PDB file of C-alpha atoms in Angstrom:
ATOM      1  CA  UNK A 192     149.744 108.170 103.753  1.00  0.00           C
ATOM      2  CA  UNK A 193     150.012 104.405 103.558  1.00  0.00           C
ATOM      3  CA  UNK A 194     148.960 102.606 106.714  1.00  0.00           C
ATOM      4  CA  UNK A 195     152.238 100.675 106.468  1.00  0.00           C
ATOM      5  CA  UNK A 196     154.009 103.937 107.350  1.00  0.00           C
ATOM      6  CA  UNK A 197     151.844 104.683 110.379  1.00  0.00           C
ATOM      7  CA  UNK A 198     153.842 103.577 113.440  1.00  0.00           C
ATOM      8  CA  UNK A 199     150.853 103.287 115.761  1.00  0.00           C
ATOM      9  CA  UNK A 200     148.463 101.413 113.466  1.00  0.00           C
ATOM     10  CA  UNK A 201     150.965  99.217 111.605  1.00  0.00           C
ATOM     11  CA  UNK A 202     150.674  96.338 114.167  1.00  0.00           C
ATOM     12  CA  UNK A 203     146.927  96.195 113.438  1.00  0.00           C
ATOM     13  CA  UNK A 204     147.710  94.452 110.135  1.00  0.00           C
ATOM     14  CA  UNK A 205     148.937  91.399 112.062  1.00  0.00           C
ATOM     15  CA  UNK A 206     145.755  91.378 114.159  1.00  0.00           C
ATOM     16  CA  UNK A 207     143.586  91.557 111.009  1.00  0.00           C
ATOM     17  CA  UNK A 208     145.448  88.577 109.530  1.00  0.00           C
ATOM     18  CA  UNK A 209     145.186  86.591 112.783  1.00  0.00           C
ATOM     19  CA  UNK A 210     141.452  87.292 113.000  1.00  0.00           C
ATOM     20  CA  UNK A 211     140.338  87.050 109.368  1.00  0.00           C
ATOM     21  CA  UNK A 212     143.082  85.084 107.588  1.00  0.00           C
ATOM     22  CA  UNK A 213     145.850  86.336 105.353  1.00  0.00           C
ATOM     23  CA  UNK A 214     143.766  87.031 102.229  1.00  0.00           C
ATOM     24  CA  UNK A 215     140.904  88.976 103.822  1.00  0.00           C
ATOM     25  CA  UNK A 216     143.143  90.536 106.476  1.00  0.00           C
ATOM     26  CA  UNK A 217     145.498  91.930 103.813  1.00  0.00           C
ATOM     27  CA  UNK A 218     142.562  93.031 101.657  1.00  0.00           C
ATOM     28  CA  UNK A 219     141.030  94.964 104.576  1.00  0.00           C
ATOM     29  CA  UNK A 220     144.431  96.512 105.294  1.00  0.00           C
ATOM     30  CA  UNK A 221     144.923  97.643 101.673  1.00  0.00           C
ATOM     31  CA  UNK A 222     141.386  99.000 101.358  1.00  0.00           C
ATOM     32  CA  UNK A 223     141.809 100.852 104.667  1.00  0.00           C
ATOM     33  CA  UNK A 224     145.022 102.441 103.342  1.00  0.00           C
ATOM     34  CA  UNK A 225     143.114 103.588 100.233  1.00  0.00           C
ATOM     35  CA  UNK A 226     140.431 105.095 102.489  1.00  0.00           C
ATOM     36  CA  UNK A 227     143.098 106.935 104.522  1.00  0.00           C
ATOM     37  CA  UNK A 228     144.486 108.432 101.304  1.00  0.00           C
ATOM     38  CA  UNK A 229     140.991 109.450 100.171  1.00  0.00           C
ATOM     39  CA  UNK A 230     140.181 111.096 103.504  1.00  0.00           C
ATOM     40  CA  UNK A 231     143.477 112.989 103.567  1.00  0.00           C
ATOM     41  CA  UNK A 232     142.897 114.283 100.033  1.00  0.00           C
ATOM     42  CA  UNK A 233     139.521 115.682 101.070  1.00  0.00           C
ATOM     43  CA  UNK A 234     140.780 116.873 104.518  1.00  0.00           C
ATOM     44  CA  UNK A 235     144.531 117.601 104.143  1.00  0.00           C
ATOM     45  CA  UNK A 236     144.484 119.875 107.194  1.00  0.00           C
ATOM     46  CA  UNK A 237     143.675 116.887 109.400  1.00  0.00           C
ATOM     47  CA  UNK A 238     146.976 115.050 109.043  1.00  0.00           C
ATOM     48  CA  UNK A 239     148.294 116.686 112.224  1.00  0.00           C
ATOM     49  CA  UNK A 240     147.205 115.938 115.795  1.00  0.00           C
ATOM     50  CA  UNK A 241     143.699 114.464 115.935  1.00  0.00           C
ATOM     51  CA  UNK A 242     143.579 113.595 112.249  1.00  0.00           C
ATOM     52  CA  UNK A 243     146.844 111.722 112.470  1.00  0.00           C
ATOM     53  CA  UNK A 244     145.273 109.264 114.912  1.00  0.00           C
ATOM     54  CA  UNK A 245     141.596 109.405 113.963  1.00  0.00           C
ATOM     55  CA  UNK A 246     141.707 109.101 110.176  1.00  0.00           C
ATOM     56  CA  UNK A 247     143.403 105.659 110.190  1.00  0.00           C
ATOM     57  CA  UNK A 248     141.008 104.461 112.915  1.00  0.00           C
ATOM     58  CA  UNK A 249     138.004 105.707 110.931  1.00  0.00           C
ATOM     59  CA  UNK A 250     139.304 104.124 107.723  1.00  0.00           C
ATOM     60  CA  UNK A 251     139.901 100.768 109.418  1.00  0.00           C
ATOM     61  CA  UNK A 252     136.517 100.918 111.136  1.00  0.00           C
ATOM     62  CA  UNK A 253     134.603 101.640 107.931  1.00  0.00           C
ATOM     63  CA  UNK A 254     136.464  98.999 105.927  1.00  0.00           C
ATOM     64  CA  UNK A 255     136.107  96.270 108.561  1.00  0.00           C
ATOM     65  CA  UNK A 256     132.377  97.055 108.831  1.00  0.00           C
ATOM     66  CA  UNK A 257     132.046  96.933 105.032  1.00  0.00           C
ATOM     67  CA  UNK A 258     133.432  93.391 105.166  1.00  0.00           C
ATOM     68  CA  UNK A 259     130.642  92.456 107.568  1.00  0.00           C
ATOM     69  CA  UNK A 260     132.934  92.154 110.589  1.00  0.00           C
ATOM     70  CA  UNK A 261     132.733  93.619 114.092  1.00  0.00           C
ATOM     71  CA  UNK A 262     135.019  96.644 113.698  1.00  0.00           C
ATOM     72  CA  UNK A 263     134.472  97.932 117.220  1.00  0.00           C
ATOM     73  CA  UNK A 264     135.551  94.656 118.846  1.00  0.00           C
ATOM     74  CA  UNK A 265     138.659  94.287 116.685  1.00  0.00           C
ATOM     75  CA  UNK A 266     139.817  97.877 117.095  1.00  0.00           C
ATOM     76  CA  UNK A 267     139.180  97.838 120.853  1.00  0.00           C
ATOM     77  CA  UNK A 268     141.267  94.652 121.132  1.00  0.00           C
ATOM     78  CA  UNK A 269     143.988  96.413 119.148  1.00  0.00           C
ATOM     79  CA  UNK A 270     143.802  99.418 121.489  1.00  0.00           C
ATOM     80  CA  UNK A 271     144.175  97.104 124.482  1.00  0.00           C
ATOM     81  CA  UNK A 272     147.218  95.422 122.901  1.00  0.00           C
ATOM     82  CA  UNK A 273     148.924  98.741 122.194  1.00  0.00           C
ATOM     83  CA  UNK A 274     148.024 100.040 125.658  1.00  0.00           C
ATOM     84  CA  UNK A 275     149.637  97.004 127.301  1.00  0.00           C
ATOM     85  CA  UNK A 276     152.753  97.524 125.200  1.00  0.00           C
ATOM     86  CA  UNK A 277     153.013 101.221 126.101  1.00  0.00           C
ATOM     87  CA  UNK A 278     152.265 100.516 129.790  1.00  0.00           C
ATOM     88  CA  UNK A 279     155.437  98.424 130.001  1.00  0.00           C
ATOM     89  CA  UNK A 280     157.488 101.242 128.471  1.00  0.00           C
ATOM     90  CA  UNK A 281     155.902 103.846 130.780  1.00  0.00           C
ATOM     91  CA  UNK A 282     156.535 101.645 133.826  1.00  0.00           C
ATOM     92  CA  UNK A 283     160.173 101.132 132.860  1.00  0.00           C
ATOM     93  CA  UNK A 284     160.757 104.881 132.423  1.00  0.00           C
ATOM     94  CA  UNK A 285     158.894 105.945 135.559  1.00  0.00           C
ATOM     95  CA  UNK A 286     160.699 103.334 137.669  1.00  0.00           C
ATOM     96  CA  UNK A 287     163.931 105.322 137.257  1.00  0.00           C
ATOM     97  CA  UNK A 288     164.479 106.933 140.692  1.00  0.00           C
ATOM     98  CA  UNK A 289     162.983 110.415 140.859  1.00  0.00           C
ATOM     99  CA  UNK A 290     161.078 110.297 137.554  1.00  0.00           C
ATOM    100  CA  UNK A 291     157.768 109.441 139.252  1.00  0.00           C
ATOM    101  CA  UNK A 292     158.027 112.422 141.625  1.00  0.00           C
ATOM    102  CA  UNK A 293     159.117 114.750 138.809  1.00  0.00           C
ATOM    103  CA  UNK A 294     156.052 113.720 136.786  1.00  0.00           C
ATOM    104  CA  UNK A 295     153.756 114.193 139.757  1.00  0.00           C
ATOM    105  CA  UNK A 296     155.121 117.674 140.495  1.00  0.00           C
ATOM    106  CA  UNK A 297     154.326 118.621 136.897  1.00  0.00           C
ATOM    107  CA  UNK A 298     151.175 116.560 136.342  1.00  0.00           C
ATOM    108  CA  UNK A 299     148.995 119.643 135.802  1.00  0.00           C
ATOM    109  CA  UNK A 300     151.361 121.055 133.167  1.00  0.00           C
ATOM    110  CA  UNK A 301     151.682 117.685 131.427  1.00  0.00           C
ATOM    111  CA  UNK A 302     147.925 117.164 131.292  1.00  0.00           C
ATOM    112  CA  UNK A 303     147.446 120.712 130.023  1.00  0.00           C
ATOM    113  CA  UNK A 304     150.009 120.047 127.274  1.00  0.00           C
ATOM    114  CA  UNK A 305     148.373 116.716 126.348  1.00  0.00           C
ATOM    115  CA  UNK A 306     144.728 117.792 126.567  1.00  0.00           C
ATOM    116  CA  UNK A 307     144.523 121.558 126.690  1.00  0.00           C
ATOM    117  CA  UNK A 308     142.287 123.997 124.833  1.00  0.00           C
ATOM    118  CA  UNK A 309     144.991 124.717 122.237  1.00  0.00           C
ATOM    119  CA  UNK A 310     144.529 121.126 120.992  1.00  0.00           C
ATOM    120  CA  UNK A 311     140.758 121.424 120.841  1.00  0.00           C
ATOM    121  CA  UNK A 312     139.795 119.930 124.197  1.00  0.00           C
ATOM    122  CA  UNK A 313     137.181 121.422 126.509  1.00  0.00           C
ATOM    123  CA  UNK A 314     137.876 120.542 130.134  1.00  0.00           C
ATOM    124  CA  UNK A 315     137.048 121.226 133.742  1.00  0.00           C
ATOM    125  CA  UNK A 316     139.643 120.962 136.518  1.00  0.00           C
ATOM    126  CA  UNK A 317     138.104 119.069 139.453  1.00  0.00           C
ATOM    127  CA  UNK A 318     141.041 118.750 141.853  1.00  0.00           C
ATOM    128  CA  UNK A 319     144.659 119.931 142.078  1.00  0.00           C
ATOM    129  CA  UNK A 320     147.647 118.087 143.608  1.00  0.00           C
ATOM    130  CA  UNK A 321     148.946 117.117 146.067  1.00  0.00           C
ATOM    131  CA  UNK A 322     145.862 115.080 147.065  1.00  0.00           C
ATOM    132  CA  UNK A 323     144.627 114.310 143.555  1.00  0.00           C
ATOM    133  CA  UNK A 324     144.749 115.730 140.058  1.00  0.00           C
ATOM    134  CA  UNK A 325     141.293 115.474 138.552  1.00  0.00           C
ATOM    135  CA  UNK A 326     140.160 116.737 135.190  1.00  0.00           C
ATOM    136  CA  UNK A 327     136.925 116.147 133.299  1.00  0.00           C
ATOM    137  CA  UNK A 328     137.345 116.217 129.524  1.00  0.00           C
ATOM    138  CA  UNK A 329     134.038 117.600 128.288  1.00  0.00           C
ATOM    139  CA  UNK A 330     134.802 117.534 124.567  1.00  0.00           C
ATOM    140  CA  UNK A 331     137.529 115.586 122.767  1.00  0.00           C
ATOM    141  CA  UNK A 332     138.787 116.486 119.265  1.00  0.00           C
ATOM    142  CA  UNK A 333     139.363 112.783 118.474  1.00  0.00           C
ATOM    143  CA  UNK A 334     135.727 111.995 119.203  1.00  0.00           C
ATOM    144  CA  UNK A 335     134.401 115.058 117.378  1.00  0.00           C
ATOM    145  CA  UNK A 336     136.411 114.272 114.241  1.00  0.00           C
ATOM    146  CA  UNK A 337     135.370 110.606 114.263  1.00  0.00           C
ATOM    147  CA  UNK A 338     131.717 111.706 114.436  1.00  0.00           C
ATOM    148  CA  UNK A 339     132.309 114.090 111.535  1.00  0.00           C
ATOM    149  CA  UNK A 340     133.802 111.232 109.508  1.00  0.00           C
ATOM    150  CA  UNK A 341     130.837 108.961 110.272  1.00  0.00           C
ATOM    151  CA  UNK A 342     132.823 106.519 112.415  1.00  0.00           C
ATOM    152  CA  UNK A 343     132.134 107.669 115.970  1.00  0.00           C
ATOM    153  CA  UNK A 344     133.014 104.312 117.573  1.00  0.00           C
ATOM    154  CA  UNK A 345     136.382 104.153 115.799  1.00  0.00           C
ATOM    155  CA  UNK A 346     138.109 106.235 118.480  1.00  0.00           C
ATOM    156  CA  UNK A 347     137.175 103.801 121.242  1.00  0.00           C
ATOM    157  CA  UNK A 348     140.419 101.993 120.372  1.00  0.00           C
ATOM    158  CA  UNK A 349     142.347 105.142 121.388  1.00  0.00           C
ATOM    159  CA  UNK A 350     140.370 105.284 124.648  1.00  0.00           C
ATOM    160  CA  UNK A 351     141.181 101.618 125.288  1.00  0.00           C
ATOM    161  CA  UNK A 352     144.875 102.252 124.634  1.00  0.00           C
ATOM    162  CA  UNK A 353     144.818 105.295 126.908  1.00  0.00           C
ATOM    163  CA  UNK A 354     143.170 103.446 129.790  1.00  0.00           C
ATOM    164  CA  UNK A 355     145.687 100.579 129.591  1.00  0.00           C
ATOM    165  CA  UNK A 356     148.914 102.537 129.197  1.00  0.00           C
ATOM    166  CA  UNK A 357     148.053 104.950 132.020  1.00  0.00           C
ATOM    167  CA  UNK A 358     148.094 101.951 134.386  1.00  0.00           C
ATOM    168  CA  UNK A 359     151.839 101.655 133.765  1.00  0.00           C
ATOM    169  CA  UNK A 360     152.941 104.676 135.811  1.00  0.00           C
ATOM    170  CA  UNK A 361     155.099 103.782 138.809  1.00  0.00           C
ATOM    171  CA  UNK A 362     153.649 105.334 142.013  1.00  0.00           C
ATOM    172  CA  UNK A 363     150.929 107.216 140.097  1.00  0.00           C
ATOM    173  CA  UNK A 364     147.457 105.706 140.317  1.00  0.00           C
ATOM    174  CA  UNK A 365     145.141 106.412 137.400  1.00  0.00           C
ATOM    175  CA  UNK A 366     141.373 105.986 137.209  1.00  0.00           C
ATOM    176  CA  UNK A 367     138.863 106.763 134.488  1.00  0.00           C
ATOM    177  CA  UNK A 368     135.320 105.396 134.689  1.00  0.00           C
ATOM    178  CA  UNK A 369     133.620 107.327 131.872  1.00  0.00           C
ATOM    179  CA  UNK A 370     134.402 108.575 128.365  1.00  0.00           C
ATOM    180  CA  UNK A 371     132.628 110.911 125.954  1.00  0.00           C
ATOM    181  CA  UNK A 372     133.231 108.345 123.194  1.00  0.00           C
ATOM    182  CA  UNK A 373     131.102 105.911 125.217  1.00  0.00           C
ATOM    183  CA  UNK A 374     128.236 108.402 125.473  1.00  0.00           C
ATOM    184  CA  UNK A 375     129.111 109.922 128.861  1.00  0.00           C
ATOM    185  CA  UNK A 376     129.187 113.643 129.641  1.00  0.00           C
ATOM    186  CA  UNK A 377     132.946 113.587 130.211  1.00  0.00           C
ATOM    187  CA  UNK A 378     136.149 111.556 130.458  1.00  0.00           C
ATOM    188  CA  UNK A 379     136.826 111.646 134.203  1.00  0.00           C
ATOM    189  CA  UNK A 380     140.609 111.467 134.649  1.00  0.00           C
ATOM    190  CA  UNK A 381     141.722 111.027 138.256  1.00  0.00           C
ATOM    191  CA  UNK A 382     145.406 110.712 139.186  1.00  0.00           C
ATOM    192  CA  UNK A 383     146.893 110.246 142.652  1.00  0.00           C
ATOM    193  CA  UNK A 384     150.442 109.756 143.891  1.00  0.00           C
ATOM    194  CA  UNK A 385     150.621 106.417 145.707  1.00  0.00           C
ATOM    195  CA  UNK A 386     153.881 105.098 147.177  1.00  0.00           C
ATOM    196  CA  UNK A 387     152.403 101.596 147.409  1.00  0.00           C
ATOM    197  CA  UNK A 388     151.641 101.296 143.696  1.00  0.00           C
ATOM    198  CA  UNK A 389     154.359  99.356 141.914  1.00  0.00           C
TER     199      UNK A 389
END
């Protein structure tokens, strides 16, 4: 799978060029695409779900590091950029009257669908609505796969994106202070319905 065809990671090419210049930025991009293809040939089963997000991150991370650059900083900045972009979309959608309350009524089902055991997550429910929905993610398939591929820090960009875009919900306050990818015991998701939050 060429990185040019990957909707999420495609904008990273522009960031590479801005940071390292057109020649090296494009070279890193091409070499990362080759690494994606190599990883998918050796792990074809990983193209779905976690592999679909982690393999490109791992390939970019390894290639940027091989060029003597700070892969973690660049990918985290990319994750922040994408998170800001998605936060605007999320805010627009959840500002439609009634959508925020519909989401909140189903927050437990949505979180189960997004991070349930069937997707490889281990979790602990801390609190149920209406006061707060709290869940601790004890093991994340993105993080586990990145470790297996030898690029544990690569998935921090996904964590950065997640933390940014979750701020976009209208009337739903989101907090996360820890992440397993940062060495903590869990990712501590806490969501509350808050009429005052724009």
